[in-house]
CSV table of C-alpha atoms in Angstrom, one decimal:
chain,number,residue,atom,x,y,z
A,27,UNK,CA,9.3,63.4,-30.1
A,28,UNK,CA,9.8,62.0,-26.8
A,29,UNK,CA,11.8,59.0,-26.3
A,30,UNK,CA,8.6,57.1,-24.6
A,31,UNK,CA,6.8,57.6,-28.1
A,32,UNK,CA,10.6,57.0,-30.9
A,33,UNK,CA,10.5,53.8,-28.8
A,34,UNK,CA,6.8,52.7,-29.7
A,35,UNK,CA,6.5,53.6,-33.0
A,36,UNK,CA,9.8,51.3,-33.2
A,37,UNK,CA,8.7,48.6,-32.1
A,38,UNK,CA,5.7,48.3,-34.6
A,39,UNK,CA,8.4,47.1,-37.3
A,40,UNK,CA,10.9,45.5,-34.8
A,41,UNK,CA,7.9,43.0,-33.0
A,42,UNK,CA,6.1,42.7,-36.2
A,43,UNK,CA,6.3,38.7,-36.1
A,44,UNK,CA,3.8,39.4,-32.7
A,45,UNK,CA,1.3,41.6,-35.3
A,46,UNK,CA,1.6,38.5,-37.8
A,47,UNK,CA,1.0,35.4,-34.6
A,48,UNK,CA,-1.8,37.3,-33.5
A,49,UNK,CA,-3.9,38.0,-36.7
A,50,UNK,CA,-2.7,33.5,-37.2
A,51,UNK,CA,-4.3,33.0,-33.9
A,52,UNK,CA,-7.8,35.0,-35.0
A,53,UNK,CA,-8.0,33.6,-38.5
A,54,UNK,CA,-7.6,29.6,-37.0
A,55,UNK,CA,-11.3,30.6,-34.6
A,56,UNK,CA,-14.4,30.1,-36.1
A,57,UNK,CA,-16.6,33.2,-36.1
A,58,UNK,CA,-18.4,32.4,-39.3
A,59,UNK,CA,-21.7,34.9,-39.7
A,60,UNK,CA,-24.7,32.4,-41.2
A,61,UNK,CA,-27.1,35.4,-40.5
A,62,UNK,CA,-29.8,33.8,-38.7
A,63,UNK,CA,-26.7,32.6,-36.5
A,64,UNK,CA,-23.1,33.0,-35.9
A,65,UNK,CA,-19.9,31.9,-34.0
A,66,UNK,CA,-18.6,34.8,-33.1
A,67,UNK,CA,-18.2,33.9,-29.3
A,68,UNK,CA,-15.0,32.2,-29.0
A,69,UNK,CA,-13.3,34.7,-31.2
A,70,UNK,CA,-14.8,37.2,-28.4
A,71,UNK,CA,-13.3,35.1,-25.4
A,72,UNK,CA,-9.8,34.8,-27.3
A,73,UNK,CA,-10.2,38.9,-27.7
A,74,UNK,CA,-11.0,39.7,-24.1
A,75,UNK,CA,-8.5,37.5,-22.9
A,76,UNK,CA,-5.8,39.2,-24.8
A,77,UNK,CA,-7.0,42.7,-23.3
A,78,UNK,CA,-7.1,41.4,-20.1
A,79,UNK,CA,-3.6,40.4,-20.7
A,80,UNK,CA,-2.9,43.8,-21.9
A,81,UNK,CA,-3.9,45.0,-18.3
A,82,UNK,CA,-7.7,46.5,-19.3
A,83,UNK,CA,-10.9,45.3,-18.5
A,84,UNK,CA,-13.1,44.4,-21.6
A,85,UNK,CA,-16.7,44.6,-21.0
A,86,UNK,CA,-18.2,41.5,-22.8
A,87,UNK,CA,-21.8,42.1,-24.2
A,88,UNK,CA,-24.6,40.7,-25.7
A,89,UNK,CA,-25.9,43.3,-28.4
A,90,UNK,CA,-29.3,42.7,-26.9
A,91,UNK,CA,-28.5,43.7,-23.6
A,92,UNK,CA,-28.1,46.9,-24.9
A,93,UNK,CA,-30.9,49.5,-24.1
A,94,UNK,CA,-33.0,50.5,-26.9
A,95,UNK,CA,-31.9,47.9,-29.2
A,96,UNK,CA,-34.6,46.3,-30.3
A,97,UNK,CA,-36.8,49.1,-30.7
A,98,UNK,CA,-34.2,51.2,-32.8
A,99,UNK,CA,-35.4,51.4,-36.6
A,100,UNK,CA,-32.2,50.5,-37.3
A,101,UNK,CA,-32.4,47.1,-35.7
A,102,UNK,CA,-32.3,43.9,-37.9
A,103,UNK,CA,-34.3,41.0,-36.2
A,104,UNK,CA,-33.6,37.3,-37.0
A,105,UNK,CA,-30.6,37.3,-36.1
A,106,UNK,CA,-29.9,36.1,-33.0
A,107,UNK,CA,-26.9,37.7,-31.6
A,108,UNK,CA,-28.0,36.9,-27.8
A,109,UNK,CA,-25.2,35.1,-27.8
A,110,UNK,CA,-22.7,37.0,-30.1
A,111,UNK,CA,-20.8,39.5,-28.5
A,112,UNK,CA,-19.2,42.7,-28.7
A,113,UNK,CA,-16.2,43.1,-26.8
A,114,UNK,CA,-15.0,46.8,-25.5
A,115,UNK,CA,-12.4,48.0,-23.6
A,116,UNK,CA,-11.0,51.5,-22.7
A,117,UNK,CA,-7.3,52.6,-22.6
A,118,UNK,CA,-7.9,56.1,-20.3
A,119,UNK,CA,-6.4,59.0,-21.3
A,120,UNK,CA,-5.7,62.6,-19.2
A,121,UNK,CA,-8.4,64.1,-21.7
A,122,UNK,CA,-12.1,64.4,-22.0
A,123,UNK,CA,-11.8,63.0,-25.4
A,124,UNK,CA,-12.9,60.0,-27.2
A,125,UNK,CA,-11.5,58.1,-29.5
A,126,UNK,CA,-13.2,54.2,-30.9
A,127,UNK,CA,-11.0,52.1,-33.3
A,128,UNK,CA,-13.6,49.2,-34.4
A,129,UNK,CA,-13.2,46.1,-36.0
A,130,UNK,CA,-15.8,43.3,-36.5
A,131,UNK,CA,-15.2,39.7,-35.2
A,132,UNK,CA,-16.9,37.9,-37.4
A,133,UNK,CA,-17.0,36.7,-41.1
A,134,UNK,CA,-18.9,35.8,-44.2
A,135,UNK,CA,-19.1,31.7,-44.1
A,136,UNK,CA,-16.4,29.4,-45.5
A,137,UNK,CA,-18.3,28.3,-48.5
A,138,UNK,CA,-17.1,24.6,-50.0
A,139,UNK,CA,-13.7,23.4,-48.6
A,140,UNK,CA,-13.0,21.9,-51.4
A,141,UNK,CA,-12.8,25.1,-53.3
A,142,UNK,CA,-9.9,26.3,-51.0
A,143,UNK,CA,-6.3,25.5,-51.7
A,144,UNK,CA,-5.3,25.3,-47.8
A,145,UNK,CA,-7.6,25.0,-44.8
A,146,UNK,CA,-10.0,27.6,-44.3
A,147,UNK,CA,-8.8,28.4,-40.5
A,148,UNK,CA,-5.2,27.8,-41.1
A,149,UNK,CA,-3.9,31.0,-40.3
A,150,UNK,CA,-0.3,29.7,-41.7
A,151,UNK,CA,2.3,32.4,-42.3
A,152,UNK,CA,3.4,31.4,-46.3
A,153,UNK,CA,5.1,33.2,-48.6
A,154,UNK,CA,4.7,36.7,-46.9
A,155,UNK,CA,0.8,36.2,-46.7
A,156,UNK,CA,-1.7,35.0,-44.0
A,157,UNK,CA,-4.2,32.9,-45.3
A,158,UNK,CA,-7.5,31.7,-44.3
A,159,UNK,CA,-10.9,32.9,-43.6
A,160,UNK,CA,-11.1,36.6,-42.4
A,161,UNK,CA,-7.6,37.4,-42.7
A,162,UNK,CA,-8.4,40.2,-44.9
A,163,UNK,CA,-12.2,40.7,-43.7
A,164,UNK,CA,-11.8,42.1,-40.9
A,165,UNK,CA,-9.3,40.4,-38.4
A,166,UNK,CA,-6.3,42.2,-39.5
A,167,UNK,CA,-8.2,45.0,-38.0
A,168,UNK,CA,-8.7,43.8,-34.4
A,169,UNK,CA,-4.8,42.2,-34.6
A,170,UNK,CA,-3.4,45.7,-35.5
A,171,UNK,CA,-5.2,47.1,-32.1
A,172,UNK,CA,-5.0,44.4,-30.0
A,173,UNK,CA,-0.7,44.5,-31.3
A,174,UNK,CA,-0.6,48.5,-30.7
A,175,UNK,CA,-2.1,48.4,-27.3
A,176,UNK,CA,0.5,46.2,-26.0
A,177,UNK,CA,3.2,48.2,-27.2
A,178,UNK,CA,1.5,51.2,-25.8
A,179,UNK,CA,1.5,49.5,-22.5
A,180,UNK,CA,5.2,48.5,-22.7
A,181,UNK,CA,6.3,51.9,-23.7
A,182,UNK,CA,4.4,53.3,-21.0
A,183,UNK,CA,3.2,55.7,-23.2
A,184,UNK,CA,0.2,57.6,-22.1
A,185,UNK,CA,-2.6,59.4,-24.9
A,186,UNK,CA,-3.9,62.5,-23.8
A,187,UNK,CA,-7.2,61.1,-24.7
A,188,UNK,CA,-9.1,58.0,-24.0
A,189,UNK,CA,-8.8,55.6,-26.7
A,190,UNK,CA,-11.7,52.4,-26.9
A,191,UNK,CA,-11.6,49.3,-29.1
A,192,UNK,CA,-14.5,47.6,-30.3
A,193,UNK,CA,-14.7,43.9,-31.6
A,194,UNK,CA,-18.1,44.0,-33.0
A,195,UNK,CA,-20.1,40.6,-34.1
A,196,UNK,CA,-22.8,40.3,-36.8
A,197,UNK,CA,-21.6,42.5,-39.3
A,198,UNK,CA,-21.5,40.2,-42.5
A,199,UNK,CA,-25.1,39.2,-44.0
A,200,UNK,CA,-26.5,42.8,-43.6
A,201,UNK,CA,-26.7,42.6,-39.9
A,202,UNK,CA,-25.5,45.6,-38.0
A,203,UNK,CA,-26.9,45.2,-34.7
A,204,UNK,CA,-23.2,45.2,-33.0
A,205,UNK,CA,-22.2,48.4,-34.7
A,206,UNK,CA,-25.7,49.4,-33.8
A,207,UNK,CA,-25.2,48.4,-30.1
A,208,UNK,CA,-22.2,50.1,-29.5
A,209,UNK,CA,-22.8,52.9,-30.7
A,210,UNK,CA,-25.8,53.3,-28.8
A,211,UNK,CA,-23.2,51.9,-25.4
A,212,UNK,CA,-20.4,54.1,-26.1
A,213,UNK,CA,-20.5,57.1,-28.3
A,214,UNK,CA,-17.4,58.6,-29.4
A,215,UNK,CA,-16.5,61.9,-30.5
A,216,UNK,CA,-14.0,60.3,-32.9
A,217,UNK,CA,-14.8,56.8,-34.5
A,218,UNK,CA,-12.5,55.0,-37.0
A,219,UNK,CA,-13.5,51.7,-38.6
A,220,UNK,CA,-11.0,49.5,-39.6
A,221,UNK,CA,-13.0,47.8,-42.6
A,222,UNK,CA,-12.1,48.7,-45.4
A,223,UNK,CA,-9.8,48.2,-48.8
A,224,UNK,CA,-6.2,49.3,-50.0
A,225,UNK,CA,-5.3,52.5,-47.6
A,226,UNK,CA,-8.9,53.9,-49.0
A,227,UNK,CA,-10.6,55.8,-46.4
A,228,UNK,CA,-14.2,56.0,-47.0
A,229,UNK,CA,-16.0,59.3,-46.2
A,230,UNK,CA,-19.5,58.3,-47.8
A,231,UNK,CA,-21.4,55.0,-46.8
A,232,UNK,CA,-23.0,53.9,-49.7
A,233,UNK,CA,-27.0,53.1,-49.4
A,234,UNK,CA,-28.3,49.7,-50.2
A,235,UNK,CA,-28.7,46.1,-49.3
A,236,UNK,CA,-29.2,42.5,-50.5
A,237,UNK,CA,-33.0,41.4,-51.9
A,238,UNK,CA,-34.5,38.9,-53.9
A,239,UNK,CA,-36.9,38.3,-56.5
A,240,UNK,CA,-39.0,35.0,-56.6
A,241,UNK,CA,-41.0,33.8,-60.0
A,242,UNK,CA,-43.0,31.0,-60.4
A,243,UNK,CA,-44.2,28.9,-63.4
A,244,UNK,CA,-48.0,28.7,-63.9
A,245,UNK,CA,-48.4,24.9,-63.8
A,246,UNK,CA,-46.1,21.9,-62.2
A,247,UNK,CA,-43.0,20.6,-64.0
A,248,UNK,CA,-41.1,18.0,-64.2
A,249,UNK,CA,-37.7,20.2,-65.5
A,250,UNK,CA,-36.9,23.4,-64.1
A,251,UNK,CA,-34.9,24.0,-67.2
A,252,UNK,CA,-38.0,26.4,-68.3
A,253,UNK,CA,-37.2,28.5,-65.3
A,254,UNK,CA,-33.6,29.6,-66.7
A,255,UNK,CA,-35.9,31.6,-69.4
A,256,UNK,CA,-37.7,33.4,-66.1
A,257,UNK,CA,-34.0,34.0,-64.7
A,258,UNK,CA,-32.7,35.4,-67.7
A,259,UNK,CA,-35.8,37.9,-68.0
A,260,UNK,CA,-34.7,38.7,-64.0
A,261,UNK,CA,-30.9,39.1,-65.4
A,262,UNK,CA,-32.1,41.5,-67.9
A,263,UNK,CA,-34.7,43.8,-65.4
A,264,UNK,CA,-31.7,43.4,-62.4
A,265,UNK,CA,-29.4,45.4,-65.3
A,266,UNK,CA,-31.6,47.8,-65.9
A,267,UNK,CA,-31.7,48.6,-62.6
A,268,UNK,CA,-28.0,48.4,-62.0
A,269,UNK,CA,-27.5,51.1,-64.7
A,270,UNK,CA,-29.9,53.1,-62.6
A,271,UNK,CA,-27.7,52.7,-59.6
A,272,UNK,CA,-24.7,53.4,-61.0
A,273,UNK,CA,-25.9,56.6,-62.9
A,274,UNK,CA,-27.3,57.9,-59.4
A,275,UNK,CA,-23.9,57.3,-57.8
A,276,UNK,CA,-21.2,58.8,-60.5
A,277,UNK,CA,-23.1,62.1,-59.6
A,278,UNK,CA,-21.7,61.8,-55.7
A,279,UNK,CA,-18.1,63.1,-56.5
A,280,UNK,CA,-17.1,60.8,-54.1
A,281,UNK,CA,-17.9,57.5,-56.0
A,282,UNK,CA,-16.4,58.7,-59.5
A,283,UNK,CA,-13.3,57.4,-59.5
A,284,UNK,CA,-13.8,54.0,-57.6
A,285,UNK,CA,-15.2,51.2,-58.9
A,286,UNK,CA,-18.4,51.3,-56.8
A,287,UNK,CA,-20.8,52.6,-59.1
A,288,UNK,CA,-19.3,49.5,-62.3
A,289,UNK,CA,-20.9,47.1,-59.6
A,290,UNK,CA,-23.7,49.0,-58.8
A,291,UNK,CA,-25.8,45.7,-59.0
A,292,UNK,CA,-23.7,42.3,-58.3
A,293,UNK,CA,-25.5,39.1,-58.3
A,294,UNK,CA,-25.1,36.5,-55.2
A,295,UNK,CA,-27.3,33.7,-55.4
A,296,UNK,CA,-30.0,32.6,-58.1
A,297,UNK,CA,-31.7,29.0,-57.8
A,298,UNK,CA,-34.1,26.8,-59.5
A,299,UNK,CA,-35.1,23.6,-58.3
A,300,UNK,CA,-33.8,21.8,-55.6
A,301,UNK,CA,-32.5,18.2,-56.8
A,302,UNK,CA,-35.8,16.6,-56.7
A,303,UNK,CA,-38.6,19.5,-56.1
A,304,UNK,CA,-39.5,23.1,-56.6
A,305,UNK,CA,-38.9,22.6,-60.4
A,306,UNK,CA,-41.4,25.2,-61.0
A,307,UNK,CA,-39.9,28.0,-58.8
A,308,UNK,CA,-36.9,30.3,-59.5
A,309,UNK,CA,-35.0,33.0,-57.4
A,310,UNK,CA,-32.4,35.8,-58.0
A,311,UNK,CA,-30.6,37.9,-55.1
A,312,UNK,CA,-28.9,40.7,-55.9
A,313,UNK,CA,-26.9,42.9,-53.8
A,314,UNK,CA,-26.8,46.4,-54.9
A,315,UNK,CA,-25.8,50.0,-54.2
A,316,UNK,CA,-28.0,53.5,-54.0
A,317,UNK,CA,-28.0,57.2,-53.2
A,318,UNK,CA,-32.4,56.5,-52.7
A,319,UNK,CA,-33.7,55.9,-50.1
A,320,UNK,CA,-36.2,52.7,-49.1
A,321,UNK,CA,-39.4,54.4,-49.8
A,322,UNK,CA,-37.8,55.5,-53.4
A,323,UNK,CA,-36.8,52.0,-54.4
A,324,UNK,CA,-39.9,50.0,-53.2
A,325,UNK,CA,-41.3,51.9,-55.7
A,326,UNK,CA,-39.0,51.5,-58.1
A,327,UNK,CA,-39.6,47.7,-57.5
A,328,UNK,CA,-43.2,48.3,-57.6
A,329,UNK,CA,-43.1,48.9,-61.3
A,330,UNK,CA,-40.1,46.6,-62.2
A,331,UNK,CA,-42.4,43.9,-60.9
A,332,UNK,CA,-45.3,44.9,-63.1
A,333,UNK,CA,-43.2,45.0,-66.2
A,334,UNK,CA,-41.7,41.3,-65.4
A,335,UNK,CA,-45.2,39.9,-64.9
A,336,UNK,CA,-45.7,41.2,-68.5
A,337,UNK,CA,-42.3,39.7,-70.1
A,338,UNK,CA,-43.2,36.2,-67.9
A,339,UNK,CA,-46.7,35.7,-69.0
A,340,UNK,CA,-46.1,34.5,-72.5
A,341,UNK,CA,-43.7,32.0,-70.9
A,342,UNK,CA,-45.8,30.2,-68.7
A,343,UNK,CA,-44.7,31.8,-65.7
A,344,UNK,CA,-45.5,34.7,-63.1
A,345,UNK,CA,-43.4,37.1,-61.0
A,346,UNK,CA,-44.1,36.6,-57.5
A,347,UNK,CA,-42.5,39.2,-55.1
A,348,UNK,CA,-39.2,40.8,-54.4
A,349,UNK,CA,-38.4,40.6,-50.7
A,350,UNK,CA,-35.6,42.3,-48.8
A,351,UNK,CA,-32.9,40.0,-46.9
A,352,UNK,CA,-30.5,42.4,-45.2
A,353,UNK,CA,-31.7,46.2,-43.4
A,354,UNK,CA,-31.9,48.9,-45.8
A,355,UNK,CA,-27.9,50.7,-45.4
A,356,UNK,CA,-28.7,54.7,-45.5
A,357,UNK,CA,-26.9,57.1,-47.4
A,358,UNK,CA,-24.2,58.8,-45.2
A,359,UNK,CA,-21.2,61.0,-45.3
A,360,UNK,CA,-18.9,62.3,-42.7
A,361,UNK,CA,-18.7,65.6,-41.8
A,362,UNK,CA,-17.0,68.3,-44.2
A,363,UNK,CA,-14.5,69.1,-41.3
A,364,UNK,CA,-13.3,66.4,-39.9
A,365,UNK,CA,-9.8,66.6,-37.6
A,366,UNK,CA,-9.4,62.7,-37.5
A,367,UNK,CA,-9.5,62.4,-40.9
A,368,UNK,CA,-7.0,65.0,-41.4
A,369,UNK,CA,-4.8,63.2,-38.5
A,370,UNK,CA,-4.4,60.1,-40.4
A,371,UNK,CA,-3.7,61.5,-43.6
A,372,UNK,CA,-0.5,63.3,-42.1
A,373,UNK,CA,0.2,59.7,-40.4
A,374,UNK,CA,0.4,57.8,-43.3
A,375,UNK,CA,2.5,60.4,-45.1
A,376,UNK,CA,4.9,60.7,-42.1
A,377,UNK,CA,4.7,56.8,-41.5
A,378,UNK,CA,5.2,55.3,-45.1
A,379,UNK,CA,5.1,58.3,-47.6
A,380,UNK,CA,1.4,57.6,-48.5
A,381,UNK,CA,-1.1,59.9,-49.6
A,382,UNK,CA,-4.8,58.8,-48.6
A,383,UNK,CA,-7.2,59.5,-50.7
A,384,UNK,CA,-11.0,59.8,-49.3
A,385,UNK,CA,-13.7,58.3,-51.7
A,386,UNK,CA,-17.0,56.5,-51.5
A,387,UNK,CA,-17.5,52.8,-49.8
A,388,UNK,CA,-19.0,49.7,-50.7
A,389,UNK,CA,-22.0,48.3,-48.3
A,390,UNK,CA,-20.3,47.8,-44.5
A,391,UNK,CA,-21.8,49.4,-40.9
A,392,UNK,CA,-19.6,53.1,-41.9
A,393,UNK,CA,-23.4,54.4,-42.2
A,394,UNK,CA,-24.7,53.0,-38.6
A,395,UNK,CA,-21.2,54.2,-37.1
A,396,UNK,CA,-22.1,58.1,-38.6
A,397,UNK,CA,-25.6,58.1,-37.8
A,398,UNK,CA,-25.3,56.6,-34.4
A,399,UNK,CA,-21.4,56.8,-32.7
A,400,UNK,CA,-20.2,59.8,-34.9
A,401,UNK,CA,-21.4,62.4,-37.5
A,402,UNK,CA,-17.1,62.3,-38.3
A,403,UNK,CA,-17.0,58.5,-38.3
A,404,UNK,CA,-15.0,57.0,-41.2
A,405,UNK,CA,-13.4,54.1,-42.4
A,406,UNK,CA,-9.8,53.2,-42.8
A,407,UNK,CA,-8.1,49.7,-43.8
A,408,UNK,CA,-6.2,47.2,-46.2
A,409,UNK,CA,-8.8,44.6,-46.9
A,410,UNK,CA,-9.0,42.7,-50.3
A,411,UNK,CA,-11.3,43.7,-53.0
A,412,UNK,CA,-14.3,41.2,-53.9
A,413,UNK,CA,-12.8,40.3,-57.1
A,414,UNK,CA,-9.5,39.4,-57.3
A,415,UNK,CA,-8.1,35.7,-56.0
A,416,UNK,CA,-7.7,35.3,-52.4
A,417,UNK,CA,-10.1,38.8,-51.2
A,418,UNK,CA,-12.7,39.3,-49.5
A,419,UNK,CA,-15.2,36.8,-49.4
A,420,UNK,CA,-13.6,34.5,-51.7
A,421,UNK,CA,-11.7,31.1,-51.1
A,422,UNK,CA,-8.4,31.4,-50.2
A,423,UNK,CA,-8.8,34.6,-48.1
A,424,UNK,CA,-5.5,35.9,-47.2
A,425,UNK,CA,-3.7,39.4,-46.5
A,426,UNK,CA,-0.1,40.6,-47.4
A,427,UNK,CA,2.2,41.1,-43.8
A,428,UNK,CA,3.7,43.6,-45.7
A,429,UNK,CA,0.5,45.8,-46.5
A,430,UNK,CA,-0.9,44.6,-42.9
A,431,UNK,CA,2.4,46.1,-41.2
A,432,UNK,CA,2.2,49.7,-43.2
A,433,UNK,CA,-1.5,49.6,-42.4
A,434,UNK,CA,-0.2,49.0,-38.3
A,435,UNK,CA,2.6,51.7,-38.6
A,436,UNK,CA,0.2,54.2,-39.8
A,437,UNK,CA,-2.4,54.0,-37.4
A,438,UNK,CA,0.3,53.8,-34.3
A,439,UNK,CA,1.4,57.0,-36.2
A,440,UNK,CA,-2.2,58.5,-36.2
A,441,UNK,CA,-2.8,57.3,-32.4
A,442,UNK,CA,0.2,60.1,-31.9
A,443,UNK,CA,-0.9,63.0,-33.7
A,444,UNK,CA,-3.9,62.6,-33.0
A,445,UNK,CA,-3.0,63.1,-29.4
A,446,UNK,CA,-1.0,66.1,-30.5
């Protein structure tokens, strides 16, 4: 190994307190994804600057000003990201090679202060963690980058490839239409997302999305305690269909030994009433996972809805419609031979001693990624899972430095062999 590259991979421990500032400095923007809306601008100005700094030049991008957008099938309207950019730059290298680390910029809303224990943007340094919102989903991604492109510079260590990094918005609520745009702006022969949980790398993109299902009493009330009898009969069809799901996915090998197919079906929202009207209306959303494709489950729904109408009748009550509130994520899997993949496995064993293990994903953009930037796209990362204290999406977001630096080591390691 060449001093040039002994030096940089050293300094990824030794600077490590620049890693930890930088990923404080991205959790304290707001870049909060509301779907039909989002803030993920000044998080994109903060990013840009910082490449600029770095001595690139980050194109700055409007997902819309993208060619073809709009009319991809892929495309998710409604959500506004005129003004919610993508940021890109590119490191060049002395090959004709391509290479995309992406990260998204933005994240799933704060929720009720009061349920947090700290400030939701305080990206405070305590206890070996960083806390706040995003910290684990996804800005640890774009910190690790932004961290090992500097040190690349300061080594002055050149990649005998061209390596791009992507800050993509809109990629909490079901979105997509950043992963979808640059894709579509720079495809990559090689494209690894950092999103994604505890040094997994996921090789299949699982197939799903978010709906829900309305019901309706058949005459005004003045309660909507009736309606909890309609949600539980909702409860009850949702789990039916969850044991569906999750019988479909345990035959992808893949998926058997994650947790995936156990929540198969999760449940995000269900209303009734809204303090003072709609007593006689009730909703579930669900979010689930599937190897079918749309066409398969509308008609699954199709017959799920006739047999609720059936159940709800003798209560009063009437199922109205299920209707879809994120895109349809396709089933994908990376290629069978896949040299990145192989690269980082032998990072992370040289780097920390690790042994990566490939397996099945939760719903994230992995699938837009294959089917648009690259059929060997694949995911790599140290978020959080759902349900523990402190992960992804929940109050009191935060990441461990320690995981966050092994995570930076190995993929400084992988931006080497890769190369090689």
């Amino acid at each position: 190994m060449t001093g040039k590259k002994e030096a940089f991979l050293r300094a990824i421990t030794e600077r490590q307190d620049e890693l930890f500032g930088t990923l404080s400095a991205l959790v304290r923007i707001d870049s909060q994804n509301f779907g039909s809306s989002g803030r993920e601008e000044a998080a994109a100005a903060y990013i840009a600057e910082r490449l600029r700094g770095i001595g690139l030049t980050p194109d700055v991008y409007s997902p819309m000003d993208v060619p073809g957008l709009p009319e991809n099938p892929d495309y998710w309207d409604g959500h506004h990201v005129e003004t919610r950019p993508n940021v890109t730059a590119c490191r060049k290298g002395g090959a004709r090679r391509r290479l995309m680390l992406a990260a998204h910029s933005d994240t799933v809303p704060v929720g009720d202060p009061a349920n947090w224990t700290f400030p939701p943007f305080s990206g405070e340094l305590r206890d070996g963690r960083i806390l706040g919102r995003g910290a684990c989903d996804d800005k640890y991604g774009i910190a690790a980058v932004l961290y090992l492109l500097t040190l690349l510079r300061d080594a002055e260590l050149e990649l005998p490839y061209d390596l791009l990094f992507c800050a993509y918005s809109d990629e909490e609520n079901g979105g997509g239409n950043g992963t979808l745009a640059a894709c579509l702006k720079y495809p990559c022969e090689d494209i690894v997302n950092l999103d994604c949980k505890n040094f997994d790398i996921w090789a299949v993109a699982a197939g799903g999305g978010r709906l829900r299902a309305y019901i309706r009493a058949d005459r005004p009330l003045d309660s909507c305690g009736p309606m909890l009898d309609g949600l539980a009969a909702l409860r009850d069809a949702f789990a039916e269909f969850g044991r569906r799901r999750a019988a479909e996915l345990r035959e992808v090998p893949l998926y058997r030994d994650t947790n995936i197919p156990d929540t198969a079906v999760r449940f995000t929202e269900m209303r009734t009433g809204d303090g003072s009207s709609d007593f006689d209306r009730a909703f579930v959303e669900v979010c689930y996972y599937t190897t079918r494709t749309s066409e398969e489950i509308d008609a699954e729904l199709r017959a799920m809805g006739e047999a609720l109408e059936r159940r709800l009748l003798p209560m009063g009550m009437h199922f109205d419609r299920f209707e879809r509130t994120t895109r349809h994520f396709h089933v994908m899997q990376t290629a069978a031979e896949n040299p990145a993949m192989a690269s980082l496995m032998r990072a992370a064993k040289t780097a920390s001693g690790r042994t990566l293990a490939p397996c099945g994903s939760c719903l994230s953009d992995l699938s837009l990624f294959i089917k648009y930037g690259s059929p060997r796209a694949f995911s790599f990362g140290v978020g959080r899972d759902f349900g523990v204290y402190g992960g992804a999406h929940q109050a009191d977001e935060f990441i461990e430095c320690e995981r966050l630096l092994e995570f930076t080591r190995i993929l400084g390691e992988f931006l080497l062999d890769y190369g090689a």
